[in-house]
mmCIF file with all atom_site columns, C-alpha atoms in Angstrom:
data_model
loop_
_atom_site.group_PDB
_atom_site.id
_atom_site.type_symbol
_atom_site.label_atom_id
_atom_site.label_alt_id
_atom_site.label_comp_id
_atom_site.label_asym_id
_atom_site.label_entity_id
_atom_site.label_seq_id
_atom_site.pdbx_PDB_ins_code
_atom_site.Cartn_x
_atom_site.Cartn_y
_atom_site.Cartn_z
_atom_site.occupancy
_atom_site.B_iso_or_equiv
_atom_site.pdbx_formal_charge
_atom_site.auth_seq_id
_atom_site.auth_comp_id
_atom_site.auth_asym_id
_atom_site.auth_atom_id
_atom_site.pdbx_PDB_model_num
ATOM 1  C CA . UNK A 1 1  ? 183.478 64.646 155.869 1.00 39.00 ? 34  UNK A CA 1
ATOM 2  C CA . UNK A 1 2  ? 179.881 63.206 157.743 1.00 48.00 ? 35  UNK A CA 1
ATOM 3  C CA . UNK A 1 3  ? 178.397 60.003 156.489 1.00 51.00 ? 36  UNK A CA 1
ATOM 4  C CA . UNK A 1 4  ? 176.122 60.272 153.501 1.00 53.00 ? 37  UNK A CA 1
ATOM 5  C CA . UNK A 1 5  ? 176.412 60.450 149.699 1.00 60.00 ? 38  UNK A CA 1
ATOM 6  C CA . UNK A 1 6  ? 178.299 63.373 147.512 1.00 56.00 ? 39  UNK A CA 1
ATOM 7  C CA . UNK A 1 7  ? 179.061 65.466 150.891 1.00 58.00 ? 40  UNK A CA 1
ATOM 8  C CA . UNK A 1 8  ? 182.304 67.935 149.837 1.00 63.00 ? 41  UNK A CA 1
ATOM 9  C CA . UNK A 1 9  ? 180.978 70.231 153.062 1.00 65.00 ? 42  UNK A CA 1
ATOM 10 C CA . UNK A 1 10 ? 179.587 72.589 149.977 1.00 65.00 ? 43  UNK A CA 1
ATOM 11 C CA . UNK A 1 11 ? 175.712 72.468 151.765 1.00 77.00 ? 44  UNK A CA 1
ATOM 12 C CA . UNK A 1 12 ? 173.425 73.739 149.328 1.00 87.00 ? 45  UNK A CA 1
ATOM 13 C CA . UNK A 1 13 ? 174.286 72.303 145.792 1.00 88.00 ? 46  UNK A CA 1
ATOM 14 C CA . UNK A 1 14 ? 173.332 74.658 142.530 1.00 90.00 ? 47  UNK A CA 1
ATOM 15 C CA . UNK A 1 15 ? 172.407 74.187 139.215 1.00 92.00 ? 48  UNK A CA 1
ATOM 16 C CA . UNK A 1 16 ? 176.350 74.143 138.033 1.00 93.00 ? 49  UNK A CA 1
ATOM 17 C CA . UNK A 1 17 ? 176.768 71.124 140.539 1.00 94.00 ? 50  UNK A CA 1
ATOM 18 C CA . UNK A 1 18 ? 176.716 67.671 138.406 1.00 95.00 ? 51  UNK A CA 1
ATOM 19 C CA . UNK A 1 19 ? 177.801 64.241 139.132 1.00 96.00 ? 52  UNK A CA 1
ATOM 20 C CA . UNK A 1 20 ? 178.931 62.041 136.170 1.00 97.00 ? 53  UNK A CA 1
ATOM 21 C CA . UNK A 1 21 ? 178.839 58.160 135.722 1.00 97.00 ? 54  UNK A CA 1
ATOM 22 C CA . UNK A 1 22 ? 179.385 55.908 132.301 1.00 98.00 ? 55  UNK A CA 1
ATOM 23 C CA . UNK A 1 23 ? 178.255 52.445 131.107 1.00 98.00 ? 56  UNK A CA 1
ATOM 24 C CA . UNK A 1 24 ? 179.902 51.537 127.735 1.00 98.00 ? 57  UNK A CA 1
ATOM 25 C CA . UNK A 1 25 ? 179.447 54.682 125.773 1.00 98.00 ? 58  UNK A CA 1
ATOM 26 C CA . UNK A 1 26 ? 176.771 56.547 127.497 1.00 98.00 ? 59  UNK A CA 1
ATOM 27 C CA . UNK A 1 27 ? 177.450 59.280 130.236 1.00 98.00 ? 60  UNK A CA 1
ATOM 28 C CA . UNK A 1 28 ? 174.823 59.988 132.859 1.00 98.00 ? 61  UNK A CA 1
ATOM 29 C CA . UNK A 1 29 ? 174.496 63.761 134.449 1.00 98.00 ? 62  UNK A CA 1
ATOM 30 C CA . UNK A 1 30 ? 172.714 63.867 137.452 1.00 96.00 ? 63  UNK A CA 1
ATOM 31 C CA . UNK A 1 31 ? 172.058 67.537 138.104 1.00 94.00 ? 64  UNK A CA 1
ATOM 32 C CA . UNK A 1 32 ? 172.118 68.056 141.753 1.00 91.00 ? 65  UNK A CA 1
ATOM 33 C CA . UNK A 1 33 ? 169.605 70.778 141.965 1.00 90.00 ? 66  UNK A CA 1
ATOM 34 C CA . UNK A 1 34 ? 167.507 72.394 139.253 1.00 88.00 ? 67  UNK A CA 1
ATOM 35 C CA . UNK A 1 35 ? 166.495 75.243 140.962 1.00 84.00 ? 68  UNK A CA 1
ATOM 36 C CA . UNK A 1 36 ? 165.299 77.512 138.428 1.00 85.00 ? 69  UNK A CA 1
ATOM 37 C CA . UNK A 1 37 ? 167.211 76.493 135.794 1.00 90.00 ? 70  UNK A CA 1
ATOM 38 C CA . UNK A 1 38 ? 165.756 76.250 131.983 1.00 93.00 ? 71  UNK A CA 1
ATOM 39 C CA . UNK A 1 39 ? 169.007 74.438 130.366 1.00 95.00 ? 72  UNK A CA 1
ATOM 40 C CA . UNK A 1 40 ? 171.825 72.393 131.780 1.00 96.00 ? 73  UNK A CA 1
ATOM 41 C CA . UNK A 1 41 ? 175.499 73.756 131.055 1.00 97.00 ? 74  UNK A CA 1
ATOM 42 C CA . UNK A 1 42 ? 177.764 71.288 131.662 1.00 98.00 ? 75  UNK A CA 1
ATOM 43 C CA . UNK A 1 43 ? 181.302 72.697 131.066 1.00 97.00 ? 76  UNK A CA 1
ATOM 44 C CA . UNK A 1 44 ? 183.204 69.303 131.634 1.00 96.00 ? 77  UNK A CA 1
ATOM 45 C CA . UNK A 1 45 ? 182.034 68.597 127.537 1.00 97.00 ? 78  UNK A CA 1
ATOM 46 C CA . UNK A 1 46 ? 183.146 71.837 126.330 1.00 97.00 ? 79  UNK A CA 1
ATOM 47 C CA . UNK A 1 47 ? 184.404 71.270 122.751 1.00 97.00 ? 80  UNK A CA 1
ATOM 48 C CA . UNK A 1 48 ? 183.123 67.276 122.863 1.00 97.00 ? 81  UNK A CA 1
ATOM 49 C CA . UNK A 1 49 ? 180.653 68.437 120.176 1.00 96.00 ? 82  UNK A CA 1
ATOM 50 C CA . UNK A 1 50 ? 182.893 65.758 117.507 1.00 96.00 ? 83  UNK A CA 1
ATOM 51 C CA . UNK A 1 51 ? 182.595 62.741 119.929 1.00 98.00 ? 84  UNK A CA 1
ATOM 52 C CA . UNK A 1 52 ? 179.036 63.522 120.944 1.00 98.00 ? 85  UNK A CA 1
ATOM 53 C CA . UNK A 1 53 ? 176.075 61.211 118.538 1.00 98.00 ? 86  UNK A CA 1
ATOM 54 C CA . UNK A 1 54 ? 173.237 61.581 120.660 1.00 98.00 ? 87  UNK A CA 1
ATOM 55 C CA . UNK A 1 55 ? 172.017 63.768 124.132 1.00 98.00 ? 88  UNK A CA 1
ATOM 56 C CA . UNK A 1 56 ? 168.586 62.637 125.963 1.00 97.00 ? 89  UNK A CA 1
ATOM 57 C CA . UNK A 1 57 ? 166.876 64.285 128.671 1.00 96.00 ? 90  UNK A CA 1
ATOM 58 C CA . UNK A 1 58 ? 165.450 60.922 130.595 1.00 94.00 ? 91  UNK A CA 1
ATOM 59 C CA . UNK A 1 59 ? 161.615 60.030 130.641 1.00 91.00 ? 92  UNK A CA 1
ATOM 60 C CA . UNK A 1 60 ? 161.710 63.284 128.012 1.00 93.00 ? 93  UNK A CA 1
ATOM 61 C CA . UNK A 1 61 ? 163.267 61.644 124.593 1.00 95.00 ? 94  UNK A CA 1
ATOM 62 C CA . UNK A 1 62 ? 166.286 62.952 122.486 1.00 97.00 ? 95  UNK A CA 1
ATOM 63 C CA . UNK A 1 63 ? 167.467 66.562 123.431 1.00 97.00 ? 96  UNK A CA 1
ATOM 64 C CA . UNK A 1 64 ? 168.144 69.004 121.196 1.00 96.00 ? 97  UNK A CA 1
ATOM 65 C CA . UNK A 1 65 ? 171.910 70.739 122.520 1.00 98.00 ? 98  UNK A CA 1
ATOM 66 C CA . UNK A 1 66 ? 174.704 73.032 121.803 1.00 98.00 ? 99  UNK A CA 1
ATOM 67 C CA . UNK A 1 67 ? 178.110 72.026 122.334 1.00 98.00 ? 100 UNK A CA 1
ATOM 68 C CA . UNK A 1 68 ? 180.877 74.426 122.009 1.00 98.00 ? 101 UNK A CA 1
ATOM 69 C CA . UNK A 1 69 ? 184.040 75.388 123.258 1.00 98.00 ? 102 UNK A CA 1
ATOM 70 C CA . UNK A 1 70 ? 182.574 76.409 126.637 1.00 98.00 ? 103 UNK A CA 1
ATOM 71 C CA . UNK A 1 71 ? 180.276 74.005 127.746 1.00 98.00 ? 104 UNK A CA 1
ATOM 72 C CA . UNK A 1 72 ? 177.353 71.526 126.596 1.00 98.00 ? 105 UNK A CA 1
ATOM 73 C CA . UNK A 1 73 ? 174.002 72.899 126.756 1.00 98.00 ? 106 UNK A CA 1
ATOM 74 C CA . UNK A 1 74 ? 171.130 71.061 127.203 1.00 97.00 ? 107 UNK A CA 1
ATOM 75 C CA . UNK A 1 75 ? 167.447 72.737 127.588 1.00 96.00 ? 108 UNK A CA 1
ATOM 76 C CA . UNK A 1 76 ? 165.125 70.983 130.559 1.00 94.00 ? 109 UNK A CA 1
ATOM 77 C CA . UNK A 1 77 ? 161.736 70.378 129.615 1.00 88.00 ? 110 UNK A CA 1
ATOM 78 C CA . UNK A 1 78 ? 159.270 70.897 132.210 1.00 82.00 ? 111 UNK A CA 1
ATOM 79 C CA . UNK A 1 79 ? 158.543 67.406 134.056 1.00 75.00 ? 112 UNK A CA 1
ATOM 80 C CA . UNK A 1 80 ? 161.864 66.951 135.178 1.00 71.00 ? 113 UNK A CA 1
ATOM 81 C CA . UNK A 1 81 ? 161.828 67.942 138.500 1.00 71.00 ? 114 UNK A CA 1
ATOM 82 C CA . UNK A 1 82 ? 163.645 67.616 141.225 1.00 78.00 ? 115 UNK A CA 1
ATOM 83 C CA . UNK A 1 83 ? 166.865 66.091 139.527 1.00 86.00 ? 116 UNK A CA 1
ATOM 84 C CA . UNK A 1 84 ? 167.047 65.602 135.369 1.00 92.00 ? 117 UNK A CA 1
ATOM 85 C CA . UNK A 1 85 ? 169.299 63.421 134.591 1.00 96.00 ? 118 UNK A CA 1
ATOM 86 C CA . UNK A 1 86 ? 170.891 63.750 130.656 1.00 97.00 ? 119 UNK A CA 1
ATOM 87 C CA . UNK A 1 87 ? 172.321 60.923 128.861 1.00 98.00 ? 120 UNK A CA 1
ATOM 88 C CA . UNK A 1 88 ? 175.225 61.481 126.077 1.00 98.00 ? 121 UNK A CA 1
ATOM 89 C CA . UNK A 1 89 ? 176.065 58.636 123.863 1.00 98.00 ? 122 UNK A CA 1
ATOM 90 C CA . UNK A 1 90 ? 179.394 59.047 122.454 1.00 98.00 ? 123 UNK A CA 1
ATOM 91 C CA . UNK A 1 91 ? 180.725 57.861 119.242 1.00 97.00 ? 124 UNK A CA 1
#
């Protein structure tokens, strides 16, 4: 591994690439590269949808989402380039 931050030797991080950090009972999703992409799907929440109270697109307000037994989906409004990051508060 070289010096510098998130480097798994992948090179070119896509939409499906996410990192994850929590303070008390919200998550932060840092998408690594939007590319195209019109929603998030963040399959690490699949079937959270119970434990989930609120999702928030930062600088954009509450999110509306789908959470299901595949993955949490979470549309990007436009603004949000280069990197959205979403915010789930958790029960």
């Amino acid at each position: 591994m070289t010096n510098g931050g998130f480097n798994e030797g992948k090179g070119i991080y896509t939409s499906e690439d996410f990192r994850f950090t929590q303070k008390g009972k919200c998550v932060y999703i840092i998408m690594l590269n939007r590319a195209d992409a019109q929603e998030a799907v963040i399959r690490s929440f699949a079937g959270m949808n119970p434990q989930i109270k609120r999702v928030d697109v930062l600088g954009k307000g509450k999110a509306k989402y789908v959470c299901d037994a595949q993955s949490l989906r979470v549309p990007l409004p436009a603004g949000t380039w280069p990197i959205p990051v979403i915010r789930v508060t958790l029960r």
